[in-house]
């Protein structure tokens, strides 16, 4: 009777059996694997973090598409004037969005691109100067850089927060110093990227260099973003390793000697009391 109340018919611990079943099994073969500390286990054959981050940015094609309206605006503005450049830039962004729809690619980056071009064009029209097309990007770079910097200073690095929210997990990585440091460095990398964009492009804006503004916008976009992404992926993988080590340590301490097959001998009666 005693054994039946504390174990399953095959002798397995019912609590551990339930936990393993809810987690998809001890080997993770059934169901979705439970990812530790805000990390989602990558699908088999994928690069996990890199793929997820690129998807949020619209993929490689999304990064390329974002440069087209800028080039169109600058070229048309130099040839026939600002107003035609505005309309042609907006039209090009709409065409790119249509291409995404036809190719069944993620639509959110395309919608963001159309809205961004429309807002930049409106600012250029209201200021009466073609360089106003770049004002939104300049000041959003400053705002983003400030937000990233503040998040790092208050010990809630935005990269770690965003990755945890993206994957629907908690923030236990903040308890691990190495994981927190990694996310701090990734957040610092993005801070440097945004501040550098603001400083350079604001200087070109003040110098009334519209053509070089476009060059700086594109040139600083891809290389700096790629470097920041590399640091971000490194931080995510570092946090994942630290989290896995902590999880193994916790499970090892909670299991005690159960997983080793060793049985603690009982003390003789004459030694008790």
PDB file of C-alpha atoms in Angstrom:
ATOM      1  CA  UNK A   1       0.000   0.000   0.000  1.00  0.00           C
ATOM      2  CA  UNK A   2       2.812   2.359   0.865  1.00  0.00           C
ATOM      3  CA  UNK A   3       4.573   1.849  -2.446  1.00  0.00           C
ATOM      4  CA  UNK A   4       1.400   2.316  -4.495  1.00  0.00           C
ATOM      5  CA  UNK A   5       0.697   5.666  -2.870  1.00  0.00           C
ATOM      6  CA  UNK A   6       4.150   7.101  -3.670  1.00  0.00           C
ATOM      7  CA  UNK A   7       4.964   5.675  -7.092  1.00  0.00           C
ATOM      8  CA  UNK A   8       3.466   4.609 -10.366  1.00  0.00           C
ATOM      9  CA  UNK A   9       2.949   0.900 -11.153  1.00  0.00           C
ATOM     10  CA  UNK A  10       6.305   0.738 -12.905  1.00  0.00           C
ATOM     11  CA  UNK A  11       8.113   2.343  -9.984  1.00  0.00           C
ATOM     12  CA  UNK A  12       8.559   5.788 -11.524  1.00  0.00           C
ATOM     13  CA  UNK A  13       8.168   8.918  -9.473  1.00  0.00           C
ATOM     14  CA  UNK A  14       4.716  10.381 -10.377  1.00  0.00           C
ATOM     15  CA  UNK A  15       5.830  13.986  -9.845  1.00  0.00           C
ATOM     16  CA  UNK A  16       8.857  13.621 -12.085  1.00  0.00           C
ATOM     17  CA  UNK A  17       6.822  11.696 -14.661  1.00  0.00           C
ATOM     18  CA  UNK A  18       4.273  14.517 -14.802  1.00  0.00           C
ATOM     19  CA  UNK A  19       7.000  17.151 -15.121  1.00  0.00           C
ATOM     20  CA  UNK A  20       8.700  15.262 -17.935  1.00  0.00           C
ATOM     21  CA  UNK A  21       5.394  14.798 -19.733  1.00  0.00           C
ATOM     22  CA  UNK A  22       4.540  18.484 -19.451  1.00  0.00           C
ATOM     23  CA  UNK A  23       8.000  19.438 -20.759  1.00  0.00           C
ATOM     24  CA  UNK A  24       7.698  17.091 -23.715  1.00  0.00           C
ATOM     25  CA  UNK A  25       9.777  14.274 -22.254  1.00  0.00           C
ATOM     26  CA  UNK A  26      13.268  14.133 -20.880  1.00  0.00           C
ATOM     27  CA  UNK A  27      14.786  13.986 -24.317  1.00  0.00           C
ATOM     28  CA  UNK A  28      12.618  16.775 -25.734  1.00  0.00           C
ATOM     29  CA  UNK A  29      11.344  14.550 -28.508  1.00  0.00           C
ATOM     30  CA  UNK A  30       7.666  15.204 -27.835  1.00  0.00           C
ATOM     31  CA  UNK A  31       6.086  18.627 -27.901  1.00  0.00           C
ATOM     32  CA  UNK A  32       7.999  21.874 -27.918  1.00  0.00           C
ATOM     33  CA  UNK A  33      11.217  21.892 -25.897  1.00  0.00           C
ATOM     34  CA  UNK A  34      11.133  24.139 -22.880  1.00  0.00           C
ATOM     35  CA  UNK A  35      13.703  26.857 -23.464  1.00  0.00           C
ATOM     36  CA  UNK A  36      15.587  28.196 -20.414  1.00  0.00           C
ATOM     37  CA  UNK A  37      15.756  31.845 -19.418  1.00  0.00           C
ATOM     38  CA  UNK A  38      14.188  33.436 -22.479  1.00  0.00           C
ATOM     39  CA  UNK A  39      15.831  31.275 -25.127  1.00  0.00           C
ATOM     40  CA  UNK A  40      13.761  29.486 -27.766  1.00  0.00           C
ATOM     41  CA  UNK A  41      15.238  26.236 -28.964  1.00  0.00           C
ATOM     42  CA  UNK A  42      16.001  26.651 -32.665  1.00  0.00           C
ATOM     43  CA  UNK A  43      14.297  24.392 -35.132  1.00  0.00           C
ATOM     44  CA  UNK A  44      16.358  21.523 -36.438  1.00  0.00           C
ATOM     45  CA  UNK A  45      18.592  22.638 -39.274  1.00  0.00           C
ATOM     46  CA  UNK A  46      18.098  26.362 -38.612  1.00  0.00           C
ATOM     47  CA  UNK A  47      20.291  29.031 -37.100  1.00  0.00           C
ATOM     48  CA  UNK A  48      17.742  30.027 -34.473  1.00  0.00           C
ATOM     49  CA  UNK A  49      18.705  33.467 -33.245  1.00  0.00           C
ATOM     50  CA  UNK A  50      20.044  34.732 -36.567  1.00  0.00           C
ATOM     51  CA  UNK A  51      16.935  33.602 -38.434  1.00  0.00           C
ATOM     52  CA  UNK A  52      14.547  35.120 -35.887  1.00  0.00           C
ATOM     53  CA  UNK A  53      16.350  38.467 -35.845  1.00  0.00           C
ATOM     54  CA  UNK A  54      16.504  38.670 -39.626  1.00  0.00           C
ATOM     55  CA  UNK A  55      12.811  37.811 -39.845  1.00  0.00           C
ATOM     56  CA  UNK A  56      11.968  40.724 -37.572  1.00  0.00           C
ATOM     57  CA  UNK A  57      13.891  43.023 -39.944  1.00  0.00           C
ATOM     58  CA  UNK A  58      12.204  41.589 -43.035  1.00  0.00           C
ATOM     59  CA  UNK A  59      15.003  39.219 -43.957  1.00  0.00           C
ATOM     60  CA  UNK A  60      17.895  39.973 -46.299  1.00  0.00           C
ATOM     61  CA  UNK A  61      15.469  41.143 -48.992  1.00  0.00           C
ATOM     62  CA  UNK A  62      13.865  43.543 -46.501  1.00  0.00           C
ATOM     63  CA  UNK A  63      17.221  45.164 -45.808  1.00  0.00           C
ATOM     64  CA  UNK A  64      17.817  45.547 -49.536  1.00  0.00           C
ATOM     65  CA  UNK A  65      14.318  46.887 -50.233  1.00  0.00           C
ATOM     66  CA  UNK A  66      14.741  49.631 -47.644  1.00  0.00           C
ATOM     67  CA  UNK A  67      17.517  51.232 -49.704  1.00  0.00           C
ATOM     68  CA  UNK A  68      15.532  51.463 -52.955  1.00  0.00           C
ATOM     69  CA  UNK A  69      13.212  54.416 -52.079  1.00  0.00           C
ATOM     70  CA  UNK A  70      16.177  56.381 -50.710  1.00  0.00           C
ATOM     71  CA  UNK A  71      18.191  55.955 -53.905  1.00  0.00           C
ATOM     72  CA  UNK A  72      15.128  56.738 -56.023  1.00  0.00           C
ATOM     73  CA  UNK A  73      14.403  59.911 -54.071  1.00  0.00           C
ATOM     74  CA  UNK A  74      17.940  61.281 -54.319  1.00  0.00           C
ATOM     75  CA  UNK A  75      18.378  60.444 -58.010  1.00  0.00           C
ATOM     76  CA  UNK A  76      14.994  61.827 -59.101  1.00  0.00           C
ATOM     77  CA  UNK A  77      15.440  64.917 -56.910  1.00  0.00           C
ATOM     78  CA  UNK A  78      18.757  65.696 -58.595  1.00  0.00           C
ATOM     79  CA  UNK A  79      17.213  65.268 -62.049  1.00  0.00           C
ATOM     80  CA  UNK A  80      13.719  66.771 -61.948  1.00  0.00           C
ATOM     81  CA  UNK A  81      13.136  68.209 -58.474  1.00  0.00           C
ATOM     82  CA  UNK A  82      11.824  67.351 -55.027  1.00  0.00           C
ATOM     83  CA  UNK A  83       8.068  66.968 -55.623  1.00  0.00           C
ATOM     84  CA  UNK A  84       8.411  64.363 -58.391  1.00  0.00           C
ATOM     85  CA  UNK A  85      11.033  62.629 -56.255  1.00  0.00           C
ATOM     86  CA  UNK A  86       8.554  62.402 -53.381  1.00  0.00           C
ATOM     87  CA  UNK A  87       5.844  60.768 -55.480  1.00  0.00           C
ATOM     88  CA  UNK A  88       8.196  58.380 -57.245  1.00  0.00           C
ATOM     89  CA  UNK A  89       9.785  57.326 -53.940  1.00  0.00           C
ATOM     90  CA  UNK A  90       6.343  56.598 -52.471  1.00  0.00           C
ATOM     91  CA  UNK A  91       5.374  54.711 -55.630  1.00  0.00           C
ATOM     92  CA  UNK A  92       8.547  52.609 -55.424  1.00  0.00           C
ATOM     93  CA  UNK A  93       7.796  51.672 -51.818  1.00  0.00           C
ATOM     94  CA  UNK A  94       4.264  50.626 -52.816  1.00  0.00           C
ATOM     95  CA  UNK A  95       5.648  48.494 -55.644  1.00  0.00           C
ATOM     96  CA  UNK A  96       8.037  46.784 -53.230  1.00  0.00           C
ATOM     97  CA  UNK A  97       5.149  46.095 -50.848  1.00  0.00           C
ATOM     98  CA  UNK A  98       3.186  44.575 -53.729  1.00  0.00           C
ATOM     99  CA  UNK A  99       6.164  42.393 -54.617  1.00  0.00           C
ATOM    100  CA  UNK A 100       6.248  41.144 -51.038  1.00  0.00           C
ATOM    101  CA  UNK A 101       2.557  40.290 -51.180  1.00  0.00           C
ATOM    102  CA  UNK A 102       2.976  38.407 -54.458  1.00  0.00           C
ATOM    103  CA  UNK A 103       5.991  36.504 -53.105  1.00  0.00           C
ATOM    104  CA  UNK A 104       4.140  35.826 -49.828  1.00  0.00           C
ATOM    105  CA  UNK A 105       6.912  37.365 -47.767  1.00  0.00           C
ATOM    106  CA  UNK A 106       6.291  38.939 -44.328  1.00  0.00           C
ATOM    107  CA  UNK A 107       4.151  42.017 -44.875  1.00  0.00           C
ATOM    108  CA  UNK A 108       4.978  43.968 -41.714  1.00  0.00           C
ATOM    109  CA  UNK A 109       8.393  45.236 -42.944  1.00  0.00           C
ATOM    110  CA  UNK A 110       6.768  46.310 -46.224  1.00  0.00           C
ATOM    111  CA  UNK A 111       4.026  48.248 -44.417  1.00  0.00           C
ATOM    112  CA  UNK A 112       6.624  49.877 -42.179  1.00  0.00           C
ATOM    113  CA  UNK A 113       8.651  50.801 -45.258  1.00  0.00           C
ATOM    114  CA  UNK A 114       5.698  52.456 -46.984  1.00  0.00           C
ATOM    115  CA  UNK A 115       4.779  54.413 -43.853  1.00  0.00           C
ATOM    116  CA  UNK A 116       8.388  55.445 -43.328  1.00  0.00           C
ATOM    117  CA  UNK A 117       8.796  56.732 -46.877  1.00  0.00           C
ATOM    118  CA  UNK A 118       5.459  58.555 -46.671  1.00  0.00           C
ATOM    119  CA  UNK A 119       6.413  60.284 -43.405  1.00  0.00           C
ATOM    120  CA  UNK A 120       9.880  61.217 -44.677  1.00  0.00           C
ATOM    121  CA  UNK A 121       8.359  62.588 -47.859  1.00  0.00           C
ATOM    122  CA  UNK A 122       5.841  64.618 -45.894  1.00  0.00           C
ATOM    123  CA  UNK A 123       8.606  66.136 -43.762  1.00  0.00           C
ATOM    124  CA  UNK A 124      10.597  67.024 -46.891  1.00  0.00           C
ATOM    125  CA  UNK A 125       7.522  68.643 -48.435  1.00  0.00           C
ATOM    126  CA  UNK A 126       6.717  70.633 -45.286  1.00  0.00           C
ATOM    127  CA  UNK A 127      10.292  71.868 -44.855  1.00  0.00           C
ATOM    128  CA  UNK A 128      10.581  72.658 -48.529  1.00  0.00           C
ATOM    129  CA  UNK A 129      14.014  71.049 -48.667  1.00  0.00           C
ATOM    130  CA  UNK A 130      15.027  67.632 -49.992  1.00  0.00           C
ATOM    131  CA  UNK A 131      17.322  67.014 -47.053  1.00  0.00           C
ATOM    132  CA  UNK A 132      14.247  66.992 -44.822  1.00  0.00           C
ATOM    133  CA  UNK A 133      13.634  63.490 -46.208  1.00  0.00           C
ATOM    134  CA  UNK A 134      16.342  62.297 -43.801  1.00  0.00           C
ATOM    135  CA  UNK A 135      15.243  64.162 -40.667  1.00  0.00           C
ATOM    136  CA  UNK A 136      13.093  61.305 -39.353  1.00  0.00           C
ATOM    137  CA  UNK A 137      15.953  58.831 -39.570  1.00  0.00           C
ATOM    138  CA  UNK A 138      18.390  61.230 -37.926  1.00  0.00           C
ATOM    139  CA  UNK A 139      16.274  61.948 -34.885  1.00  0.00           C
ATOM    140  CA  UNK A 140      14.948  58.425 -34.461  1.00  0.00           C
ATOM    141  CA  UNK A 141      18.587  57.286 -34.336  1.00  0.00           C
ATOM    142  CA  UNK A 142      19.169  59.684 -31.442  1.00  0.00           C
ATOM    143  CA  UNK A 143      16.031  58.494 -29.631  1.00  0.00           C
ATOM    144  CA  UNK A 144      16.834  54.816 -30.127  1.00  0.00           C
ATOM    145  CA  UNK A 145      20.407  55.341 -28.974  1.00  0.00           C
ATOM    146  CA  UNK A 146      19.177  57.077 -25.832  1.00  0.00           C
ATOM    147  CA  UNK A 147      16.646  54.338 -25.049  1.00  0.00           C
ATOM    148  CA  UNK A 148      19.241  51.584 -25.504  1.00  0.00           C
ATOM    149  CA  UNK A 149      21.720  53.450 -23.310  1.00  0.00           C
ATOM    150  CA  UNK A 150      19.213  54.039 -20.508  1.00  0.00           C
ATOM    151  CA  UNK A 151      18.093  50.398 -20.559  1.00  0.00           C
ATOM    152  CA  UNK A 152      21.693  49.317 -20.104  1.00  0.00           C
ATOM    153  CA  UNK A 153      22.317  51.775 -17.261  1.00  0.00           C
ATOM    154  CA  UNK A 154      19.261  50.575 -15.312  1.00  0.00           C
ATOM    155  CA  UNK A 155      20.392  46.936 -15.785  1.00  0.00           C
ATOM    156  CA  UNK A 156      17.495  45.988 -18.053  1.00  0.00           C
ATOM    157  CA  UNK A 157      19.405  45.770 -21.377  1.00  0.00           C
ATOM    158  CA  UNK A 158      16.930  46.173 -24.189  1.00  0.00           C
ATOM    159  CA  UNK A 159      18.353  43.343 -26.282  1.00  0.00           C
ATOM    160  CA  UNK A 160      17.705  40.838 -23.500  1.00  0.00           C
ATOM    161  CA  UNK A 161      14.248  42.243 -22.823  1.00  0.00           C
ATOM    162  CA  UNK A 162      13.307  42.217 -26.514  1.00  0.00           C
ATOM    163  CA  UNK A 163      14.566  38.664 -27.029  1.00  0.00           C
ATOM    164  CA  UNK A 164      12.657  37.388 -23.991  1.00  0.00           C
ATOM    165  CA  UNK A 165       9.443  39.111 -25.092  1.00  0.00           C
ATOM    166  CA  UNK A 166       9.918  37.847 -28.636  1.00  0.00           C
ATOM    167  CA  UNK A 167      10.110  34.265 -27.392  1.00  0.00           C
ATOM    168  CA  UNK A 168       7.459  34.605 -24.690  1.00  0.00           C
ATOM    169  CA  UNK A 169       9.695  33.637 -21.756  1.00  0.00           C
ATOM    170  CA  UNK A 170      10.678  35.351 -18.545  1.00  0.00           C
ATOM    171  CA  UNK A 171      13.670  37.336 -17.407  1.00  0.00           C
ATOM    172  CA  UNK A 172      15.571  34.884 -15.228  1.00  0.00           C
ATOM    173  CA  UNK A 173      18.680  35.635 -17.282  1.00  0.00           C
ATOM    174  CA  UNK A 174      19.041  38.768 -15.152  1.00  0.00           C
ATOM    175  CA  UNK A 175      20.074  36.484 -12.273  1.00  0.00           C
ATOM    176  CA  UNK A 176      23.083  35.258 -14.260  1.00  0.00           C
ATOM    177  CA  UNK A 177      25.948  37.752 -14.348  1.00  0.00           C
ATOM    178  CA  UNK A 178      27.518  36.390 -17.548  1.00  0.00           C
ATOM    179  CA  UNK A 179      24.200  36.411 -19.402  1.00  0.00           C
ATOM    180  CA  UNK A 180      23.432  39.927 -18.197  1.00  0.00           C
ATOM    181  CA  UNK A 181      26.893  41.125 -19.243  1.00  0.00           C
ATOM    182  CA  UNK A 182      26.413  39.638 -22.702  1.00  0.00           C
ATOM    183  CA  UNK A 183      23.117  41.435 -23.185  1.00  0.00           C
ATOM    184  CA  UNK A 184      24.729  44.633 -21.885  1.00  0.00           C
ATOM    185  CA  UNK A 185      27.436  44.393 -24.549  1.00  0.00           C
ATOM    186  CA  UNK A 186      24.880  43.716 -27.290  1.00  0.00           C
ATOM    187  CA  UNK A 187      22.806  46.684 -26.143  1.00  0.00           C
ATOM    188  CA  UNK A 188      25.948  48.833 -26.054  1.00  0.00           C
ATOM    189  CA  UNK A 189      26.739  47.812 -29.637  1.00  0.00           C
ATOM    190  CA  UNK A 190      23.324  49.021 -30.814  1.00  0.00           C
ATOM    191  CA  UNK A 191      23.764  52.212 -28.777  1.00  0.00           C
ATOM    192  CA  UNK A 192      27.025  52.941 -30.587  1.00  0.00           C
ATOM    193  CA  UNK A 193      25.400  52.212 -33.960  1.00  0.00           C
ATOM    194  CA  UNK A 194      22.525  54.637 -33.400  1.00  0.00           C
ATOM    195  CA  UNK A 195      24.695  57.377 -31.900  1.00  0.00           C
ATOM    196  CA  UNK A 196      27.177  57.082 -34.775  1.00  0.00           C
ATOM    197  CA  UNK A 197      24.353  57.375 -37.300  1.00  0.00           C
ATOM    198  CA  UNK A 198      23.021  60.472 -35.574  1.00  0.00           C
ATOM    199  CA  UNK A 199      26.385  62.217 -35.314  1.00  0.00           C
ATOM    200  CA  UNK A 200      27.444  61.614 -38.920  1.00  0.00           C
ATOM    201  CA  UNK A 201      24.086  62.252 -40.564  1.00  0.00           C
ATOM    202  CA  UNK A 202      23.328  65.310 -38.462  1.00  0.00           C
ATOM    203  CA  UNK A 203      26.685  66.765 -39.493  1.00  0.00           C
ATOM    204  CA  UNK A 204      25.888  66.092 -43.184  1.00  0.00           C
ATOM    205  CA  UNK A 205      22.411  67.572 -42.719  1.00  0.00           C
ATOM    206  CA  UNK A 206      23.879  70.761 -41.259  1.00  0.00           C
ATOM    207  CA  UNK A 207      26.328  70.888 -44.177  1.00  0.00           C
ATOM    208  CA  UNK A 208      23.409  70.616 -46.641  1.00  0.00           C
ATOM    209  CA  UNK A 209      24.845  67.489 -48.259  1.00  0.00           C
ATOM    210  CA  UNK A 210      21.704  65.678 -49.425  1.00  0.00           C
ATOM    211  CA  UNK A 211      23.516  63.248 -51.699  1.00  0.00           C
ATOM    212  CA  UNK A 212      26.018  62.261 -49.041  1.00  0.00           C
ATOM    213  CA  UNK A 213      23.162  61.897 -46.582  1.00  0.00           C
ATOM    214  CA  UNK A 214      21.761  59.133 -48.766  1.00  0.00           C
ATOM    215  CA  UNK A 215      25.183  57.504 -49.037  1.00  0.00           C
ATOM    216  CA  UNK A 216      25.660  57.653 -45.264  1.00  0.00           C
ATOM    217  CA  UNK A 217      22.135  56.352 -44.636  1.00  0.00           C
ATOM    218  CA  UNK A 218      22.755  53.249 -46.760  1.00  0.00           C
ATOM    219  CA  UNK A 219      26.453  52.720 -46.008  1.00  0.00           C
ATOM    220  CA  UNK A 220      26.034  53.043 -42.244  1.00  0.00           C
ATOM    221  CA  UNK A 221      22.874  50.967 -42.323  1.00  0.00           C
ATOM    222  CA  UNK A 222      24.135  47.621 -43.606  1.00  0.00           C
ATOM    223  CA  UNK A 223      27.694  47.317 -42.180  1.00  0.00           C
ATOM    224  CA  UNK A 224      26.882  48.703 -38.734  1.00  0.00           C
ATOM    225  CA  UNK A 225      23.658  46.727 -38.489  1.00  0.00           C
ATOM    226  CA  UNK A 226      25.528  43.552 -39.453  1.00  0.00           C
ATOM    227  CA  UNK A 227      28.131  44.137 -36.737  1.00  0.00           C
ATOM    228  CA  UNK A 228      25.462  44.838 -34.141  1.00  0.00           C
ATOM    229  CA  UNK A 229      23.607  41.684 -35.183  1.00  0.00           C
ATOM    230  CA  UNK A 230      26.771  39.615 -34.750  1.00  0.00           C
ATOM    231  CA  UNK A 231      27.218  40.929 -31.210  1.00  0.00           C
ATOM    232  CA  UNK A 232      23.523  40.318 -30.516  1.00  0.00           C
ATOM    233  CA  UNK A 233      23.662  36.702 -31.709  1.00  0.00           C
ATOM    234  CA  UNK A 234      26.798  36.143 -29.626  1.00  0.00           C
ATOM    235  CA  UNK A 235      25.027  37.535 -26.548  1.00  0.00           C
ATOM    236  CA  UNK A 236      21.951  35.369 -27.114  1.00  0.00           C
ATOM    237  CA  UNK A 237      24.044  32.230 -27.471  1.00  0.00           C
ATOM    238  CA  UNK A 238      26.115  33.163 -24.429  1.00  0.00           C
ATOM    239  CA  UNK A 239      22.958  33.643 -22.366  1.00  0.00           C
ATOM    240  CA  UNK A 240      21.634  30.310 -23.614  1.00  0.00           C
ATOM    241  CA  UNK A 241      24.779  28.463 -22.541  1.00  0.00           C
ATOM    242  CA  UNK A 242      24.798  30.109 -19.121  1.00  0.00           C
ATOM    243  CA  UNK A 243      21.107  29.330 -18.664  1.00  0.00           C
ATOM    244  CA  UNK A 244      21.601  25.692 -19.662  1.00  0.00           C
ATOM    245  CA  UNK A 245      24.476  25.301 -17.209  1.00  0.00           C
ATOM    246  CA  UNK A 246      22.373  26.804 -14.424  1.00  0.00           C
ATOM    247  CA  UNK A 247      19.465  24.546 -15.314  1.00  0.00           C
ATOM    248  CA  UNK A 248      21.676  21.449 -15.235  1.00  0.00           C
ATOM    249  CA  UNK A 249      23.095  22.530 -11.867  1.00  0.00           C
ATOM    250  CA  UNK A 250      19.594  23.029 -10.455  1.00  0.00           C
ATOM    251  CA  UNK A 251      18.336  19.689 -11.736  1.00  0.00           C
ATOM    252  CA  UNK A 252      21.440  17.936 -10.421  1.00  0.00           C
ATOM    253  CA  UNK A 253      20.969  19.418  -6.955  1.00  0.00           C
ATOM    254  CA  UNK A 254      17.265  18.609  -6.817  1.00  0.00           C
ATOM    255  CA  UNK A 255      17.730  14.990  -7.974  1.00  0.00           C
ATOM    256  CA  UNK A 256      20.414  14.286  -5.408  1.00  0.00           C
ATOM    257  CA  UNK A 257      21.600  10.719  -5.872  1.00  0.00           C
ATOM    258  CA  UNK A 258      18.436   9.519  -7.580  1.00  0.00           C
ATOM    259  CA  UNK A 259      19.884   9.681 -11.077  1.00  0.00           C
ATOM    260  CA  UNK A 260      23.115   7.807 -10.161  1.00  0.00           C
ATOM    261  CA  UNK A 261      21.469   4.600  -8.999  1.00  0.00           C
ATOM    262  CA  UNK A 262      23.084   4.860  -5.566  1.00  0.00           C
ATOM    263  CA  UNK A 263      21.046   4.116  -2.468  1.00  0.00           C
ATOM    264  CA  UNK A 264      21.937   5.680   0.856  1.00  0.00           C
ATOM    265  CA  UNK A 265      22.299   2.841   3.420  1.00  0.00           C
ATOM    266  CA  UNK A 266      20.086   2.952   6.463  1.00  0.00           C
ATOM    267  CA  UNK A 267      21.734   3.479   9.827  1.00  0.00           C
ATOM    268  CA  UNK A 268      21.689   0.484  12.234  1.00  0.00           C
ATOM    269  CA  UNK A 269      19.204   0.701  15.044  1.00  0.00           C
ATOM    270  CA  UNK A 270      21.916   0.650  17.749  1.00  0.00           C
ATOM    271  CA  UNK A 271      23.450   3.842  16.194  1.00  0.00           C
ATOM    272  CA  UNK A 272      20.149   5.738  16.248  1.00  0.00           C
ATOM    273  CA  UNK A 273      19.183   7.896  19.200  1.00  0.00           C
TER     274      UNK A 273
END
